[in-house]
């Protein structure tokens, strides 16, 4: 009985810190619930340069596969209940590039903006010139910083490229190393996704935040394993993001404490019943 009284007192103190009196519980609950959403900002940087668009016939086929990869990825950005009374929500946007950067859509909330974003991705026509990946990454960083949520630790770039700059083209935006370092400095995590599987271009390693953000991620593949290869890449990246998004102070504690919820005054009795 003494343990129950102690825990009940502790829970009351926590609730008062969140807003005070039980008479104001409705207002407090709404405010806390909104604050506990886990927003993730995800921006796609898609290479539509000559080395991608003209690599195989019919020309543009790999670009079509990259667009399909992106739209399949967007379809999986669904709100979900997260641990410790939190809901993970997504904001997504995209650009494509060659020797110029073309904004497809700024960050927009999912699922309300899903169809418009997918339609714009589907409408992309490849540029088919040089490969200014440094400029594209820096524009992606800019879009992440000016849009989306204020949770700077939950911002990600998905860079889909073969890594090859066209012969004779320079990188006019400071170079790939500079762009990658800027993302790291700002806390933006960057996934490096190859156009085709088992692509070992060193530039893909430079782009990625570290080796766990590179792996053998691929946006296209040859039949008959295409569906499996692409699906594995999408699922792995999403699972990585979800596993590290929005840590909760109670989540690292033993299960008894983790089941307590400041938004639910009856969670204490539930936790005690579970003991």
C-alpha positions as a printed NumPy array, in Angstrom:
array([[  0.   ,   0.   ,   0.   ],
       [  2.897,   2.302,   0.786],
       [  4.315,   1.776,  -2.714],
       [  0.979,   2.683,  -4.3  ],
       [  0.704,   5.901,  -2.259],
       [  4.264,   6.903,  -3.208],
       [  3.675,   6.292,  -6.901],
       [  0.346,   8.092,  -6.889],
       [  1.973,  11.141,  -5.263],
       [  4.773,  11.035,  -7.854],
       [  2.3  ,  10.94 , -10.723],
       [  0.309,  13.867,  -9.299],
       [  3.462,  15.951,  -9.027],
       [  4.32 ,  15.212, -12.665],
       [  0.855,  16.211, -13.798],
       [  1.019,  19.501, -11.874],
       [  4.308,  20.274, -13.638],
       [  2.548,  19.8  , -16.975],
       [ -0.193,  22.26 , -16.233],
       [ -1.592,  21.987, -12.778],
       [ -5.087,  21.102, -11.725],
       [ -7.18 ,  18.119, -12.767],
       [ -9.993,  20.579, -13.53 ],
       [ -7.871,  21.704, -16.506],
       [ -7.171,  18.155, -17.621],
       [ -8.824,  18.428, -21.057],
       [ -6.721,  21.424, -22.053],
       [ -3.554,  19.883, -20.641],
       [ -4.113,  16.559, -22.375],
       [ -4.613,  18.239, -25.752],
       [ -1.492,  20.349, -25.383],
       [  0.704,  17.454, -24.241],
       [ -0.616,  15.087, -26.913],
       [  0.253,  17.56 , -29.65 ],
       [  3.716,  18.107, -28.193],
       [  4.316,  14.362, -28.131],
       [  3.895,  13.85 , -31.88 ],
       [  7.13 ,  12.715, -33.533],
       [  7.583,  14.664, -36.788],
       [ 10.135,  13.361, -39.297],
       [ 11.205,  15.466, -42.287],
       [ 12.299,  13.444, -45.312],
       [ 13.584,  14.976, -48.55 ],
       [ 14.367,  13.064, -51.75 ],
       [ 17.286,  14.17 , -53.95 ],
       [ 16.948,  12.38 , -57.305],
       [ 19.67 ,  12.181, -59.953],
       [ 18.264,  12.54 , -63.491],
       [ 21.602,  13.272, -65.166],
       [ 22.93 ,  11.825, -68.411],
       [ 24.793,   8.962, -66.749],
       [ 21.476,   7.772, -65.296],
       [ 19.02 ,   8.664, -68.039],
       [ 21.091,   7.377, -70.946],
       [ 22.741,   4.347, -69.368],
       [ 20.307,   1.754, -70.694],
       [ 17.758,   1.581, -73.47 ],
       [ 15.081,   2.674, -73.764],
       [ 16.626,   5.951, -72.612],
       [ 14.993,   7.223, -69.461],
       [ 14.005,   3.773, -68.184],
       [ 16.194,   4.034, -65.078],
       [ 14.715,   7.443, -64.315],
       [ 11.25 ,   5.904, -64.521],
       [ 12.348,   3.239, -62.043],
       [ 13.756,   5.905, -59.713],
       [ 10.415,   7.738, -59.829],
       [  8.62 ,   4.48 , -59.06 ],
       [ 10.982,   3.859, -56.128],
       [ 10.259,   7.329, -54.771],
       [  6.492,   6.971, -55.037],
       [  6.555,   3.538, -53.432],
       [  8.596,   5.027, -50.62 ],
       [  6.109,   7.898, -50.205],
       [  3.244,   5.389, -49.988],
       [  4.885,   3.879, -46.911],
       [  5.133,   7.197, -45.053],
       [  2.08 ,   6.555, -42.915],
       [  1.333,   7.91 , -39.462],
       [  1.848,   5.278, -36.839],
       [  1.483,   4.897, -33.11 ],
       [  4.902,   5.086, -31.579],
       [  6.112,   3.893, -28.202],
       [  5.28 ,   5.894, -25.054],
       [  2.084,   7.568, -26.267],
       [  3.611,   9.205, -29.323],
       [  2.565,   9.314, -32.947],
       [  5.211,   9.395, -35.662],
       [  4.189,  11.726, -38.498],
       [  5.981,  12.489, -41.764],
       [  6.754,  15.528, -43.886],
       [  8.193,  14.788, -47.329],
       [  9.449,  16.674, -50.37 ],
       [ 11.656,  16.106, -53.394],
       [ 13.899,  17.599, -56.074],
       [ 15.71 ,  16.234, -59.107],
       [ 18.924,  17.423, -60.654],
       [ 21.545,  17.227, -63.352],
       [ 23.596,  20.366, -64.008],
       [ 20.639,  22.284, -62.579],
       [ 18.434,  21.648, -59.57 ],
       [ 14.673,  21.471, -60.062],
       [ 12.38 ,  21.529, -57.049],
       [  9.612,  18.964, -57.362],
       [  7.784,  19.849, -54.127],
       [  8.761,  21.49 , -50.864],
       [  8.174,  19.607, -47.628],
       [  4.51 ,  18.794, -47.181],
       [  2.719,  16.81 , -44.508],
       [  1.703,  13.219, -45.066],
       [ -0.794,  11.815, -45.793],
       [ -2.651,  14.967, -46.871],
       [  0.018,  15.957, -49.409],
       [  0.838,  12.457, -50.622],
       [ -1.078,  12.422, -53.891],
       [  0.187,  15.813, -55.047],
       [  3.799,  14.879, -54.251],
       [  3.491,  11.551, -56.08 ],
       [  1.892,  13.192, -59.098],
       [  4.71 ,  15.715, -59.319],
       [  7.335,  12.972, -59.024],
       [  5.618,  11.005, -61.781],
       [  5.631,  14.085, -64.03 ],
       [  9.418,  14.571, -63.831],
       [ 11.285,  14.578, -67.147],
       [ 14.965,  13.741, -66.961],
       [ 17.438,  16.553, -67.602],
       [ 20.229,  14.359, -68.928],
       [ 23.306,  16.534, -68.54 ],
       [ 25.998,  16.898, -65.851],
       [ 25.872,  15.673, -62.255],
       [ 25.963,  18.52 , -59.734],
       [ 25.302,  16.388, -56.682],
       [ 26.909,  18.916, -54.355],
       [ 24.439,  21.622, -55.443],
       [ 21.511,  19.223, -55.138],
       [ 22.426,  18.127, -51.606],
       [ 22.843,  21.729, -50.475],
       [ 19.436,  22.626, -51.923],
       [ 17.968,  19.621, -50.117],
       [ 19.532,  20.829, -46.867],
       [ 18.006,  24.263, -47.436],
       [ 14.553,  22.769, -47.987],
       [ 14.837,  20.756, -44.766],
       [ 15.85 ,  23.801, -42.771],
       [ 13.189,  26.213, -44.051],
       [ 10.308,  23.714, -43.997],
       [  8.966,  20.899, -41.888],
       [  9.185,  20.673, -38.122],
       [ 11.419,  22.336, -35.538],
       [ 12.891,  18.939, -34.563],
       [ 16.274,  19.369, -36.212],
       [ 17.405,  15.922, -35.101],
       [ 14.694,  14.273, -37.22 ],
       [ 15.676,  15.535, -40.675],
       [ 16.809,  13.152, -43.421],
       [ 17.965,  13.265, -47.025],
       [ 17.474,  10.324, -49.381],
       [ 20.042,  10.877, -52.156],
       [ 19.49 ,   8.598, -55.171],
       [ 22.411,   8.745, -57.6  ],
       [ 24.966,   6.715, -59.516],
       [ 27.614,   9.111, -58.241],
       [ 29.151,   9.772, -61.663],
       [ 29.814,  13.369, -62.706],
       [ 29.983,  13.845, -66.456],
       [ 33.512,  14.138, -67.841],
       [ 34.693,  17.738, -67.86 ],
       [ 32.037,  18.98 , -65.432],
       [ 33.172,  20.557, -62.194],
       [ 31.179,  20.759, -58.984],
       [ 30.268,  24.416, -58.661],
       [ 28.839,  24.355, -55.123],
       [ 31.962,  23.533, -53.126],
       [ 32.242,  19.854, -53.953],
       [ 30.697,  16.673, -52.605],
       [ 32.796,  16.565, -49.425],
       [ 31.725,  20.084, -48.521],
       [ 28.038,  19.284, -49.053],
       [ 28.289,  16.072, -47.004],
       [ 30.109,  17.851, -44.183],
       [ 27.491,  20.611, -44.131],
       [ 24.749,  18.038, -43.631],
       [ 26.668,  16.371, -40.797],
       [ 27.37 ,  19.71 , -39.135],
       [ 23.657,  20.518, -39.151],
       [ 22.682,  17.099, -37.787],
       [ 20.939,  16.054, -41.001],
       [ 21.236,  12.331, -41.691],
       [ 21.865,  11.345, -45.304],
       [ 21.015,   7.992, -46.872],
       [ 22.96 ,   7.203, -50.026],
       [ 20.925,   5.059, -52.433],
       [ 22.583,   3.715, -55.568],
       [ 20.743,   3.681, -58.859],
       [ 21.516,  -0.038, -59.225],
       [ 22.541,  -2.71 , -56.675],
       [ 26.145,  -3.533, -55.777],
       [ 27.334,  -0.146, -57.021],
       [ 30.653,   0.623, -55.323],
       [ 31.341,   4.207, -56.373],
       [ 33.315,   5.897, -53.586],
       [ 31.213,   9.038, -53.981],
       [ 28.216,   7.154, -52.593],
       [ 30.183,   6.526, -49.392],
       [ 31.083,  10.211, -49.139],
       [ 27.421,  11.186, -49.428],
       [ 26.204,   8.869, -46.651],
       [ 26.331,   9.98 , -43.014],
       [ 28.214,   6.766, -42.237],
       [ 28.356,   3.174, -43.507],
       [ 25.003,   2.288, -41.924],
       [ 23.368,   4.914, -44.138],
       [ 24.865,   3.407, -47.283],
       [ 24.83 ,  -0.414, -47.199],
       [ 23.583,  -1.874, -50.485],
       [ 20.613,   0.444, -50.831],
       [ 19.289,   0.478, -54.373],
       [ 16.497,   2.293, -56.216],
       [ 16.393,  -0.07 , -59.215],
       [ 17.289,  -3.64 , -60.007],
       [ 17.02 ,  -6.189, -62.769],
       [ 14.141,  -8.603, -62.948],
       [ 13.199, -10.996, -61.373],
       [ 14.522,  -9.641, -58.024],
       [ 13.605,  -5.989, -58.657],
       [ 10.59 ,  -5.893, -56.375],
       [ 12.437,  -7.581, -53.515],
       [ 15.576,  -5.443, -53.81 ],
       [ 13.702,  -2.146, -53.876],
       [ 11.265,  -3.188, -51.146],
       [ 14.13 ,  -4.195, -48.868],
       [ 15.813,  -0.816, -49.344],
       [ 12.632,   1.117, -48.542],
       [ 11.746,  -0.971, -45.499],
       [ 15.269,  -0.884, -44.098],
       [ 15.524,   2.902, -44.349],
       [ 12.1  ,   3.483, -42.808],
       [ 12.834,   1.055, -39.976],
       [ 16.136,   2.811, -39.278],
       [ 14.405,   6.171, -39.059],
       [ 11.6  ,   4.885, -36.856],
       [ 14.023,   3.135, -34.491],
       [ 15.863,   6.368, -33.631],
       [ 13.103,   8.964, -33.907],
       [ 11.815,  10.919, -30.926],
       [ 13.318,   9.261, -27.843],
       [ 11.098,   9.47 , -24.76 ],
       [ 12.607,   9.839, -21.256],
       [ 10.534,   6.943, -19.912],
       [ 11.417,   4.57 , -22.739],
       [ 14.831,   3.746, -21.339],
       [ 13.413,   2.843, -17.912],
       [ 12.053,  -0.541, -16.764],
       [  8.685,  -1.576, -18.233],
       [  6.728,  -0.56 , -15.099],
       [  7.782,   3.085, -15.452],
       [  7.523,   3.112, -19.228],
       [  3.829,   2.284, -19.104],
       [  3.055,   5.42 , -17.091],
       [  1.476,   8.178, -19.173],
       [  1.143,  11.803, -18.155],
       [ -1.784,  12.138, -20.553],
       [ -3.692,   9.3  , -18.895],
       [ -4.275,   9.633, -15.114],
       [ -5.498,   6.034, -14.962],
       [ -2.218,   4.592, -16.27 ],
       [ -0.902,   4.267, -12.712],
       [ -3.638,   1.866, -11.685],
       [ -3.086,  -0.056, -14.927],
       [  0.634,  -0.353, -14.235],
       [  0.02 ,  -1.521, -10.678],
       [ -2.46 ,  -4.084, -11.946],
       [  0.174,  -5.38 , -14.346],
       [  2.68 ,  -5.948, -11.534]])
